[in-house]
Amino acid sequence: METTNPTPAVAGNNMAFFFNPASIAVIGASANPAKPGGRPLLALSKRGYAGRIYPVNPRHREIAGLQCYPAVTDIPGEVDMAIIAVPAAMVPEAVARCGEKGVKAAVVFTSGFAEVGPQGAALQREMLDRAREKGIRILGPNCLGLVNLGKAVMASFAGIVDVEPVTPRTLGFVTQSGVFGATIYLQATEKGVGFSSFVSVGNEADLEFADFVSYLLDDDETGVIGGYLEGARDGAKLRAAAERALRLSKPLLIMKVGRTRAGSRAASSHTGSLAGDDQVYDAFFRQMGIIRIESLNELTSFVTVFRSGRRPAGKNVAVLSGSGGAGVVIADKCESLGLNVPELQGKTRRLLEEYLPAFASPRNPVDLTAQAETDPRLAGKCLAALAADDNIHTVIVNVFLTDDAAPAVTRDIIDFYRSTDKVVVMVSWVAYGSKVVPSYLALIREAGIPVLPDGLEAARAVAALTWYQEKVVKAKPAPPETVAAVPAVPELAGSGPLTEYQAKRILAAYGIPVTREGLAACADEAVELARRIGYPVALKVQSPGIAHKTDAGGVRLNLSGDEQVRQAYDEIMDNVARHAPDADIHGVLVQEMAAGGVEVIVGMTRDPVFGPVLMFGLGGIFVEALGDVSFRIAPLSRPDAEEMVREIKGYRVLQGMRGRPPVDVEALMDVILKVSRLVTDYADRIAELDINPLVVSSRGAVVVDALVVQRDE
Amino acid sequence: METTNPTPAVAGNNMAFFFNPASIAVIGASANPAKPGGRPLLALSKRGYAGRIYPVNPRHREIAGLQCYPAVTDIPGEVDMAIIAVPAAMVPEAVARCGEKGVKAAVVFTSGFAEVGPQGAALQREMLDRAREKGIRILGPNCLGLVNLGKAVMASFAGIVDVEPVTPRTLGFVTQSGVFGATIYLQATEKGVGFSSFVSVGNEADLEFADFVSYLLDDDETGVIGGYLEGARDGAKLRAAAERALRLSKPLLIMKVGRTRAGSRAASSHTGSLAGDDQVYDAFFRQMGIIRIESLNELTSFVTVFRSGRRPAGKNVAVLSGSGGAGVVIADKCESLGLNVPELQGKTRRLLEEYLPAFASPRNPVDLTAQAETDPRLAGKCLAALAADDNIHTVIVNVFLTDDAAPAVTRDIIDFYRSTDKVVVMVSWVAYGSKVVPSYLALIREAGIPVLPDGLEAARAVAALTWYQEKVVKAKPAPPETVAAVPAVPELAGSGPLTEYQAKRILAAYGIPVTREGLAACADEAVELARRIGYPVALKVQSPGIAHKTDAGGVRLNLSGDEQVRQAYDEIMDNVARHAPDADIHGVLVQEMAAGGVEVIVGMTRDPVFGPVLMFGLGGIFVEALGDVSFRIAPLSRPDAEEMVREIKGYRVLQGMRGRPPVDVEALMDVILKVSRLVTDYADRIAELDINPLVVSSRGAVVVDALVVQRDE
């Protein structure tokens, strides 16, 4: 699948007819509210949809007090959106009728299309053809539909339409699994997280996951977008949406399945979508600032903290806890998720030492000890000290409210919250049978303070928000680069693998340092080149047909004089003549021997969803034994390249070990960025690329060997 | 702290007076049920404690209808246990009086002891002296006390005594943090997990965490033991308890804090207990089959699954799901936790293909699709097929009960459960407002089927149970070994480091292969040795004072003839004379050059809690850059050694890479087990040991260099 051309028709205007239609026809309307054609009718009325509702069914004259029409074309007024709930075989015809009527958007509930096999796929194509003829956009088929709660557009037959909605309507949700998505909707609503919209994308015959994410980015009510994803159709489109999300500071939290073999297998059979390699998705999410979630709690906790509107200025967290043990559990979790829980210093420390008993911990986590029971103002005093500490960016307050202490603690926490712009999360839950505490927790919530029931959830939400905020800051638009002309690379003229020499010419054209070298056609020429390059040199036969030069006897290393070069040249030609008599020999590469440094690999492969993907790792046994590599999707930004280099476990090797100086990481990043540009410029020409090894030292980086495989025409 | 001598007094008899006393005195009794001296009085009566209750307080004649005594010595009958709730300064005297009275066990609530500083520590020692004089065992001080629900022993002033208990009473819980432990008690009870006993150990002046764990192992009601641990006092005692737990198949689930820097710091300040290195704890838990938990949910889910009584026969899980998405999420989690979710084969597959629509996944996870709605018997038919499949050991059933389908699905799931002895976990939750579903879920629970609200929790519980069951099976007692005599190692005669030659003599005495070598006192002797050993050889100066032989110019490698040896000997002596003129030179080691293989490290260090700890890792950059090592506590069993070797990320290097044959892992394990025996036999003599490198190849293992540091006397 080509991924570089997002459908231009997916502009805001068309999509808006799904989310804010002035009128809705329900084709296949039913008087039975349990049926797909009945439930939306009832829900639209019940939730107060303000537009016109037109049931369509030739067998009824009226449904639920609304006039019913034999066909969509019989409706007197305009119809913006149609809900289609007729049997599969009738869907293409229904879509065609909608086209005649001028319908802009159709939600197709019906299943029995591409998900059931080739016949269904043909029916789906037929339906899509009818839609495209008239410019109708399709959601589905085989989907639960969508709801937009702000406009009471209840275009779904799932149980979610019967649930009392919650405000604020922060969360927009897009799902490739209808039933599972609906479960998430119900459970999140129960936890007090309000939805702006919910979209079940089904087979994505026309509009896909990324289209709805993109639309929701422009929806003012939606502050956070959640999603359940089995596989993206169009990686470039999803990337564009994710990049825009980052610029708009609207976080994406995606549950992406298929991490493991079992998962991948079932995901592909579930929707027929092409599952990308999980490592690539993981890299994509990291690169794009998408928060990858595993559970519903991660989503609801994040939304709860995010909707307070506060953003952490850094990674430093103070944990104040009524239970020492719980404080340590929370601090442990924070640090394991990459946050800092620094010792408190200076004035903060002195104040806490003053307030707390001698045996309490004034450090961090701050343990209030049993003294909190005798002094209900203790938490408030300590919080005031933390508010004044500029070195603390987030405060997690783990305080168990007792009936007696609740009034004072509540007042103090709210005062503290108003006195600071730090991120604050309160961890609390209602004690057994307390009738008093819930109302105080409600006051705390009303003051805007996020309250979570569990310290680990709080740590996870703070870590995700802090990581996300760093990505937002890094993503601030850089000054526009002067776009350099695309370097010409005449080597990329055919198909299949190029020789090492050709590959290095291409890299050199992009300003990537390669070994000093030249191509010799005879022994004399080899000697002349060797003298010019300087001894010692290596000789390597160059032929596109010889993939494994060493195995063919085509490589000689560490040659330190004219005679050795001459002899090596002859040996190589003899070996190759024996080993590969028909090979097309371009000559013998005479190359300087690279001095010591760390061997790394920079490579590129094509992902079916995301296109060119770059890989980085330490060379040799690190890659082979540990798979210690990082990926990013091209094109890369400078921060992407930096993250990519720092992400590998063996990063310490680059920082200098066993007395070696650190390597020139800037030079390494420079190579990665230039490779990124090359594989982007020539995305249609390059199938694979391997620089192995790139030798990096304190003096820079140099390509010692490289492979480029061209794409078949 | 020495850890080899568990207090012999901790036998069942004494401890039983805490859990099943025939009479309880409350010293510092109060009429106020909110006070530590009041709450237990009320709770004992309310829960129906069958023994005698004696309030003790000189200022009252009666409390809560019970006669009150001026002093414990005034009580007419015998007193088995005393609860002490008087101010700290009065506690030693109260304990002394208990001694006079013949009290066997005292629960000391009072704080203000070791946790507040040196003065408190002195008071604690005084209290302990009074207790030891008369053989009273102490729980606390500075603790919330304990409860034993089966006997209504409510010897605690925490809110937990007011909560309606839940049956079955499966879980015994021991905690080093009172408040946090009480929170866990309340929340777990709310989730339907019943406690047998709860113990808050406080300062552990006398009895400690491991003592109570050990006691609960013999309690028939207790099926699972949970704990919150900041640091063990006596590693050997905890190990003995853990080993016994494994033999009894009573799982330990421990929340151990201090994983990270911030955590460790606060944990040590919180109870003054000595926190061991987290990596050592982690290794200890793995070795002993202790399930390390991070959250309350892991504990409650595990108990829910465990108390069904079923144990998985293997790692293969089938996931049957009403939602394809949820099924994939659960399968992903299972595989990421080390379980298998294998494709279904043969008859099972054929049956599922017959039952399910063409587009459903008959593989694994099994997706019931929307057809489950039209055919409520579908889940039951698929489950029957899974029941007959011997390749499946555990079935996770993720089915959302609707009001309509609940009766049929409930009947079928119960039938399935009764027809099989596989582990079965049902994932379900009550839909919004359903009045019908809860009663069906209750029927399912009553049939003994574990029901969890969340698929990820189910996967975690199944993974933990499966891992645990493997440990139980491995721990089956091996045939008794003939205990070999402890080899004599005269080299261990002093303090500080030994020479490499001495270290290798010790290893050789334990049957560990070392390089062929000898000690030369002059150049002629070196040549003679070299000839006998065979060229090439290495020469290394031997002096306990020269820690870095190479830096001192004391090493020459790859010497291939007499003259080279002679010259190297002289150079080494010259270098050493210049570099370390005062060093005590034992001679020069003449050693064979080890042939190619993989360099690994086997080392030992002393942990303050657990004693000798063994380390294993790949040599060189793997250890330095990645810290890719594994630990186990000595002595090791053969399965311990095997796990230790397989656990490192670089294990693949040992399996043979780049055309190399796999190394002789048996020989490597043999070295590890012999080192384990050495450091156990001479635990009082060896402070540190490093074999670096041990060269392992397909031909065996050989020690090339070694360091032993003796313990100071």
Short mmCIF file of N, CA, C and O in Angstrom, two decimals, chain B residues 360-451:
data_model
loop_
_atom_site.label_atom_id
_atom_site.label_comp_id
_atom_site.label_asym_id
_atom_site.label_seq_id
_atom_site.Cartn_x
_atom_site.Cartn_y
_atom_site.Cartn_z
N ALA B 360 -14.99 -15.34 11.76
CA ALA B 360 -14.49 -15.31 13.13
C ALA B 360 -13.12 -15.97 13.20
O ALA B 360 -12.71 -16.68 12.28
N SER B 361 -12.42 -15.74 14.27
CA SER B 361 -11.11 -16.34 14.44
C SER B 361 -11.24 -17.62 15.24
O SER B 361 -11.58 -17.58 16.41
N PRO B 362 -11.01 -18.78 14.61
CA PRO B 362 -11.07 -20.01 15.39
C PRO B 362 -9.72 -20.30 16.01
O PRO B 362 -9.50 -21.36 16.56
N ARG B 363 -8.79 -19.37 15.89
CA ARG B 363 -7.45 -19.62 16.38
C ARG B 363 -7.41 -19.32 17.87
O ARG B 363 -8.13 -19.90 18.66
N ASN B 364 -6.61 -18.41 18.29
CA ASN B 364 -6.47 -18.15 19.71
C ASN B 364 -5.80 -16.79 19.83
O ASN B 364 -4.67 -16.65 19.37
N PRO B 365 -6.44 -15.79 20.37
CA PRO B 365 -7.73 -15.78 21.05
C PRO B 365 -8.90 -16.15 20.13
O PRO B 365 -8.92 -15.79 18.97
N VAL B 366 -9.87 -16.83 20.73
CA VAL B 366 -11.08 -17.21 20.01
C VAL B 366 -12.07 -16.06 20.11
O VAL B 366 -12.43 -15.65 21.21
N ASP B 367 -12.48 -15.54 18.96
CA ASP B 367 -13.40 -14.40 18.92
C ASP B 367 -14.80 -14.91 18.59
O ASP B 367 -15.03 -15.45 17.52
N LEU B 368 -15.72 -14.76 19.52
CA LEU B 368 -17.08 -15.28 19.30
C LEU B 368 -17.86 -14.44 18.30
O LEU B 368 -18.86 -14.90 17.75
N THR B 369 -17.44 -13.20 18.10
CA THR B 369 -18.10 -12.25 17.18
C THR B 369 -19.54 -11.98 17.61
O THR B 369 -20.02 -12.51 18.62
N ALA B 370 -20.22 -11.19 16.81
CA ALA B 370 -21.60 -10.81 17.13
C ALA B 370 -22.53 -12.00 17.15
O ALA B 370 -23.64 -11.93 17.67
N GLN B 371 -22.07 -13.15 16.60
CA GLN B 371 -22.91 -14.33 16.62
C GLN B 371 -23.24 -14.78 18.04
O GLN B 371 -24.24 -15.47 18.27
N ALA B 372 -22.37 -14.39 19.00
CA ALA B 372 -22.64 -14.75 20.39
C ALA B 372 -23.98 -14.17 20.84
O ALA B 372 -24.64 -14.71 21.72
N GLU B 373 -24.38 -13.04 20.22
CA GLU B 373 -25.65 -12.42 20.61
C GLU B 373 -26.84 -13.22 20.10
O GLU B 373 -27.84 -13.36 20.81
N THR B 374 -26.71 -13.73 18.88
CA THR B 374 -27.85 -14.47 18.35
C THR B 374 -27.86 -15.91 18.87
O THR B 374 -28.91 -16.54 18.89
N ASP B 375 -26.71 -16.42 19.27
CA ASP B 375 -26.64 -17.80 19.76
C ASP B 375 -25.99 -17.82 21.14
O ASP B 375 -24.77 -17.92 21.26
N PRO B 376 -26.79 -17.75 22.19
CA PRO B 376 -26.21 -17.69 23.54
C PRO B 376 -25.50 -18.99 23.94
O PRO B 376 -24.79 -19.00 24.92
N ARG B 377 -25.71 -20.06 23.17
CA ARG B 377 -25.04 -21.31 23.50
C ARG B 377 -23.67 -21.41 22.86
O ARG B 377 -22.94 -22.38 23.09
N LEU B 378 -23.31 -20.42 22.03
CA LEU B 378 -22.06 -20.49 21.28
C LEU B 378 -20.85 -20.60 22.20
O LEU B 378 -19.96 -21.44 22.01
N ALA B 379 -20.82 -19.74 23.24
CA ALA B 379 -19.68 -19.76 24.17
C ALA B 379 -19.54 -21.15 24.78
O ALA B 379 -18.44 -21.71 24.85
N GLY B 380 -20.66 -21.72 25.19
CA GLY B 380 -20.64 -23.04 25.82
C GLY B 380 -20.10 -24.11 24.90
O GLY B 380 -19.31 -24.97 25.30
N LYS B 381 -20.52 -24.07 23.62
CA LYS B 381 -20.04 -25.07 22.68
C LYS B 381 -18.52 -24.96 22.49
O LYS B 381 -17.81 -25.96 22.49
N CYS B 382 -18.05 -23.70 22.36
CA CYS B 382 -16.62 -23.50 22.17
C CYS B 382 -15.85 -23.95 23.42
O CYS B 382 -14.77 -24.54 23.32
N LEU B 383 -16.39 -23.66 24.60
CA LEU B 383 -15.72 -24.06 25.83
C LEU B 383 -15.63 -25.58 25.94
O LEU B 383 -14.61 -26.13 26.37
N ALA B 384 -16.68 -26.26 25.52
CA ALA B 384 -16.64 -27.73 25.56
C ALA B 384 -15.51 -28.25 24.68
O ALA B 384 -14.80 -29.20 25.04
N ALA B 385 -15.32 -27.61 23.53
CA ALA B 385 -14.22 -28.01 22.65
C ALA B 385 -12.88 -27.78 23.33
O ALA B 385 -11.97 -28.61 23.26
N LEU B 386 -12.75 -26.64 24.01
CA LEU B 386 -11.48 -26.35 24.69
C LEU B 386 -11.24 -27.32 25.85
O LEU B 386 -10.11 -27.70 26.14
N ALA B 387 -12.32 -27.72 26.54
CA ALA B 387 -12.17 -28.62 27.68
C ALA B 387 -11.50 -29.92 27.24
O ALA B 387 -10.73 -30.52 27.99
N ALA B 388 -11.78 -30.34 26.00
CA ALA B 388 -11.25 -31.62 25.53
C ALA B 388 -9.83 -31.50 24.97
O ALA B 388 -9.24 -32.50 24.57
N ASP B 389 -9.28 -30.31 24.95
CA ASP B 389 -7.98 -30.10 24.32
C ASP B 389 -6.87 -30.17 25.37
O ASP B 389 -6.69 -29.27 26.18
N ASP B 390 -6.11 -31.28 25.34
CA ASP B 390 -5.07 -31.47 26.37
C ASP B 390 -3.92 -30.50 26.24
O ASP B 390 -3.11 -30.37 27.16
N ASN B 391 -3.82 -29.84 25.10
CA ASN B 391 -2.72 -28.89 24.91
C ASN B 391 -3.00 -27.54 25.58
O ASN B 391 -2.15 -26.66 25.60
N ILE B 392 -4.19 -27.36 26.11
CA ILE B 392 -4.56 -26.10 26.77
C ILE B 392 -4.62 -26.34 28.28
O ILE B 392 -5.29 -27.28 28.74
N HIS B 393 -3.93 -25.47 29.04
CA HIS B 393 -3.86 -25.67 30.49
C HIS B 393 -4.74 -24.69 31.26
O HIS B 393 -5.14 -24.96 32.39
N THR B 394 -4.98 -23.54 30.67
CA THR B 394 -5.77 -22.51 31.33
C THR B 394 -6.69 -21.87 30.30
O THR B 394 -6.29 -21.67 29.15
N VAL B 395 -7.92 -21.56 30.72
CA VAL B 395 -8.87 -20.90 29.82
C VAL B 395 -9.32 -19.60 30.46
O VAL B 395 -9.80 -19.58 31.59
N ILE B 396 -9.12 -18.50 29.74
CA ILE B 396 -9.63 -17.21 30.19
C ILE B 396 -10.88 -16.91 29.36
O ILE B 396 -10.81 -16.87 28.13
N VAL B 397 -11.99 -16.75 30.04
CA VAL B 397 -13.28 -16.55 29.37
C VAL B 397 -13.68 -15.10 29.56
O VAL B 397 -14.01 -14.68 30.67
N ASN B 398 -13.62 -14.33 28.49
CA ASN B 398 -13.97 -12.91 28.57
C ASN B 398 -15.33 -12.73 27.90
O ASN B 398 -15.43 -12.55 26.70
N VAL B 399 -16.37 -12.85 28.70
CA VAL B 399 -17.72 -12.77 28.14
C VAL B 399 -18.54 -11.75 28.91
O VAL B 399 -18.62 -11.80 30.14
N PHE B 400 -19.08 -10.83 28.19
CA PHE B 400 -19.91 -9.79 28.76
C PHE B 400 -21.33 -10.35 28.82
O PHE B 400 -21.91 -10.71 27.80
N LEU B 401 -21.88 -10.48 30.04
CA LEU B 401 -23.22 -11.06 30.18
C LEU B 401 -24.29 -10.02 29.89
O LEU B 401 -24.33 -8.97 30.51
N THR B 402 -25.17 -10.32 28.96
CA THR B 402 -26.35 -9.48 28.76
C THR B 402 -27.50 -10.11 29.54
O THR B 402 -27.46 -11.30 29.87
N ASP B 403 -28.51 -9.32 29.80
CA ASP B 403 -29.65 -9.84 30.56
C ASP B 403 -30.25 -11.07 29.86
O ASP B 403 -30.59 -12.05 30.51
N ASP B 404 -30.35 -11.01 28.54
CA ASP B 404 -30.98 -12.10 27.80
C ASP B 404 -30.14 -13.37 27.83
O ASP B 404 -30.67 -14.47 28.00
N ALA B 405 -28.83 -13.19 27.62
CA ALA B 405 -27.98 -14.37 27.46
C ALA B 405 -27.52 -14.95 28.78
O ALA B 405 -27.07 -16.10 28.84
N ALA B 406 -27.62 -14.18 29.87
CA ALA B 406 -27.00 -14.59 31.14
C ALA B 406 -27.39 -16.00 31.59
O ALA B 406 -26.52 -16.78 31.97
N PRO B 407 -28.68 -16.39 31.54
CA PRO B 407 -29.02 -17.72 32.06
C PRO B 407 -28.31 -18.84 31.31
O PRO B 407 -27.69 -19.70 31.94
N ALA B 408 -28.35 -18.81 29.97
CA ALA B 408 -27.73 -19.88 29.19
C ALA B 408 -26.21 -19.87 29.37
O ALA B 408 -25.59 -20.92 29.59
N VAL B 409 -25.61 -18.69 29.30
CA VAL B 409 -24.15 -18.61 29.38
C VAL B 409 -23.69 -19.08 30.76
O VAL B 409 -22.71 -19.82 30.89
N THR B 410 -24.42 -18.67 31.79
CA THR B 410 -24.05 -19.07 33.15
C THR B 410 -24.07 -20.60 33.29
O THR B 410 -23.14 -21.21 33.80
N ARG B 411 -25.14 -21.20 32.81
CA ARG B 411 -25.25 -22.66 32.91
C ARG B 411 -24.10 -23.33 32.16
O ARG B 411 -23.45 -24.24 32.67
N ASP B 412 -23.82 -22.83 30.96
CA ASP B 412 -22.79 -23.47 30.14
C ASP B 412 -21.40 -23.30 30.76
O ASP B 412 -20.57 -24.21 30.69
N ILE B 413 -21.13 -22.14 31.33
CA ILE B 413 -19.80 -21.92 31.92
C ILE B 413 -19.62 -22.81 33.14
O ILE B 413 -18.55 -23.40 33.35
N ILE B 414 -20.67 -22.94 33.94
CA ILE B 414 -20.56 -23.80 35.13
C ILE B 414 -20.38 -25.26 34.70
O ILE B 414 -19.55 -25.98 35.25
N ASP B 415 -21.13 -25.69 33.68
CA ASP B 415 -20.96 -27.06 33.18
C ASP B 415 -19.53 -27.28 32.68
O ASP B 415 -18.92 -28.31 32.97
N PHE B 416 -19.05 -26.32 31.94
CA PHE B 416 -17.69 -26.42 31.43
C PHE B 416 -16.70 -26.55 32.59
O PHE B 416 -15.82 -27.42 32.59
N TYR B 417 -16.87 -25.70 33.59
CA TYR B 417 -15.94 -25.70 34.73
C TYR B 417 -15.92 -27.06 35.40
O TYR B 417 -14.87 -27.59 35.76
N ARG B 418 -17.09 -27.64 35.56
CA ARG B 418 -17.18 -28.93 36.25
C ARG B 418 -16.63 -30.07 35.41
O ARG B 418 -16.25 -31.11 35.92
N SER B 419 -16.58 -29.86 34.09
CA SER B 419 -16.15 -30.94 33.20
C SER B 419 -14.63 -31.00 33.03
O SER B 419 -14.13 -31.88 32.36
N THR B 420 -13.93 -30.04 33.61
CA THR B 420 -12.50 -29.94 33.35
C THR B 420 -11.76 -29.66 34.65
O THR B 420 -12.37 -29.18 35.62
N ASP B 421 -10.44 -29.98 34.68
CA ASP B 421 -9.66 -29.54 35.83
C ASP B 421 -8.65 -28.47 35.43
O ASP B 421 -7.72 -28.17 36.16
N LYS B 422 -8.84 -27.89 34.26
CA LYS B 422 -8.00 -26.76 33.86
C LYS B 422 -8.27 -25.57 34.77
O LYS B 422 -9.34 -25.45 35.36
N VAL B 423 -7.30 -24.66 34.82
CA VAL B 423 -7.55 -23.38 35.48
C VAL B 423 -8.51 -22.58 34.59
O VAL B 423 -8.32 -22.52 33.37
N VAL B 424 -9.53 -22.01 35.19
CA VAL B 424 -10.49 -21.20 34.44
C VAL B 424 -10.63 -19.86 35.14
O VAL B 424 -10.75 -19.80 36.37
N VAL B 425 -10.56 -18.79 34.38
CA VAL B 425 -10.81 -17.46 34.94
C VAL B 425 -11.84 -16.78 34.06
O VAL B 425 -11.69 -16.75 32.83
N MET B 426 -12.87 -16.26 34.67
CA MET B 426 -13.86 -15.52 33.90
C MET B 426 -13.63 -14.03 34.09
O MET B 426 -13.39 -13.56 35.20
N VAL B 427 -13.65 -13.30 32.99
CA VAL B 427 -13.53 -11.86 33.05
C VAL B 427 -14.90 -11.27 32.74
O VAL B 427 -15.45 -11.52 31.66
N SER B 428 -15.46 -10.55 33.68
CA SER B 428 -16.76 -9.97 33.42
C SER B 428 -17.01 -8.84 34.39
O SER B 428 -16.35 -8.70 35.40
N TRP B 429 -17.96 -8.04 34.07
CA TRP B 429 -18.34 -6.94 34.95
C TRP B 429 -19.81 -6.66 34.71
O TRP B 429 -20.39 -7.13 33.73
N VAL B 430 -20.41 -5.93 35.61
CA VAL B 430 -21.85 -5.73 35.55
C VAL B 430 -22.15 -4.53 34.66
O VAL B 430 -21.66 -3.43 34.90
N ALA B 431 -22.93 -4.78 33.64
CA ALA B 431 -23.28 -3.70 32.73
C ALA B 431 -24.09 -2.64 33.46
O ALA B 431 -24.76 -2.93 34.46
N TYR B 432 -23.97 -1.46 32.94
CA TYR B 432 -24.71 -0.31 33.46
C TYR B 432 -26.14 -0.67 33.88
O TYR B 432 -26.98 -0.98 33.06
N GLY B 433 -26.37 -0.64 35.17
CA GLY B 433 -27.75 -0.73 35.64
C GLY B 433 -28.42 -2.07 35.53
O GLY B 433 -29.60 -2.19 35.84
N SER B 434 -27.68 -3.13 35.11
CA SER B 434 -28.37 -4.41 35.00
C SER B 434 -28.72 -4.93 36.39
O SER B 434 -27.90 -4.96 37.29
N LYS B 435 -29.96 -5.34 36.53
CA LYS B 435 -30.39 -5.93 37.80
C LYS B 435 -30.28 -7.45 37.75
O LYS B 435 -30.35 -8.13 38.76
N VAL B 436 -30.13 -7.97 36.57
CA VAL B 436 -30.15 -9.42 36.35
C VAL B 436 -28.75 -10.02 36.47
O VAL B 436 -28.54 -11.04 37.14
N VAL B 437 -27.79 -9.34 35.83
CA VAL B 437 -26.45 -9.92 35.69
C VAL B 437 -25.78 -10.21 37.03
O VAL B 437 -25.18 -11.29 37.20
N PRO B 438 -25.86 -9.32 38.04
CA PRO B 438 -25.15 -9.62 39.29
C PRO B 438 -25.52 -10.96 39.89
O PRO B 438 -24.66 -11.68 40.40
N SER B 439 -26.78 -11.35 39.79
CA SER B 439 -27.15 -12.62 40.42
C SER B 439 -26.56 -13.79 39.65
O SER B 439 -26.22 -14.82 40.23
N TYR B 440 -26.42 -13.64 38.32
CA TYR B 440 -25.79 -14.72 37.57
C TYR B 440 -24.30 -14.79 37.83
O TYR B 440 -23.72 -15.87 37.96
N LEU B 441 -23.67 -13.64 37.95
CA LEU B 441 -22.24 -13.65 38.30
C LEU B 441 -22.06 -14.29 39.67
O LEU B 441 -21.08 -15.00 39.92
N ALA B 442 -23.00 -14.05 40.57
CA ALA B 442 -22.91 -14.65 41.89
C ALA B 442 -22.99 -16.18 41.79
O ALA B 442 -22.25 -16.89 42.47
N LEU B 443 -23.87 -16.67 40.92
CA LEU B 443 -23.96 -18.12 40.72
C LEU B 443 -22.64 -18.68 40.21
O LEU B 443 -22.20 -19.75 40.64
N ILE B 444 -22.04 -17.95 39.29
CA ILE B 444 -20.76 -18.41 38.72
C ILE B 444 -19.70 -18.46 39.82
O ILE B 444 -18.94 -19.42 39.93
N ARG B 445 -19.66 -17.42 40.64
CA ARG B 445 -18.70 -17.39 41.76
C ARG B 445 -18.97 -18.54 42.73
O ARG B 445 -18.05 -19.19 43.20
N GLU B 446 -20.25 -18.77 43.02
CA GLU B 446 -20.58 -19.84 43.97
C GLU B 446 -20.16 -21.20 43.45
O GLU B 446 -19.86 -22.10 44.23
N ALA B 447 -20.13 -21.35 42.13
CA ALA B 447 -19.68 -22.62 41.55
C ALA B 447 -18.16 -22.78 41.69
O ALA B 447 -17.60 -23.80 41.30
N GLY B 448 -17.50 -21.74 42.23
CA GLY B 448 -16.06 -21.83 42.46
C GLY B 448 -15.22 -21.19 41.37
O GLY B 448 -13.99 -21.24 41.41
N ILE B 449 -15.86 -20.60 40.37
CA ILE B 449 -15.11 -20.03 39.25
C ILE B 449 -14.62 -18.63 39.63
O ILE B 449 -15.41 -17.78 40.04
N PRO B 450 -13.32 -18.37 39.51
CA PRO B 450 -12.81 -17.03 39.79
C PRO B 450 -13.35 -16.04 38.75
O PRO B 450 -13.27 -16.32 37.55
N VAL B 451 -13.90 -14.95 39.21
CA VAL B 451 -14.38 -13.90 38.30
C VAL B 451 -13.59 -12.62 38.59
O VAL B 451 -13.55 -12.16 39.73
#
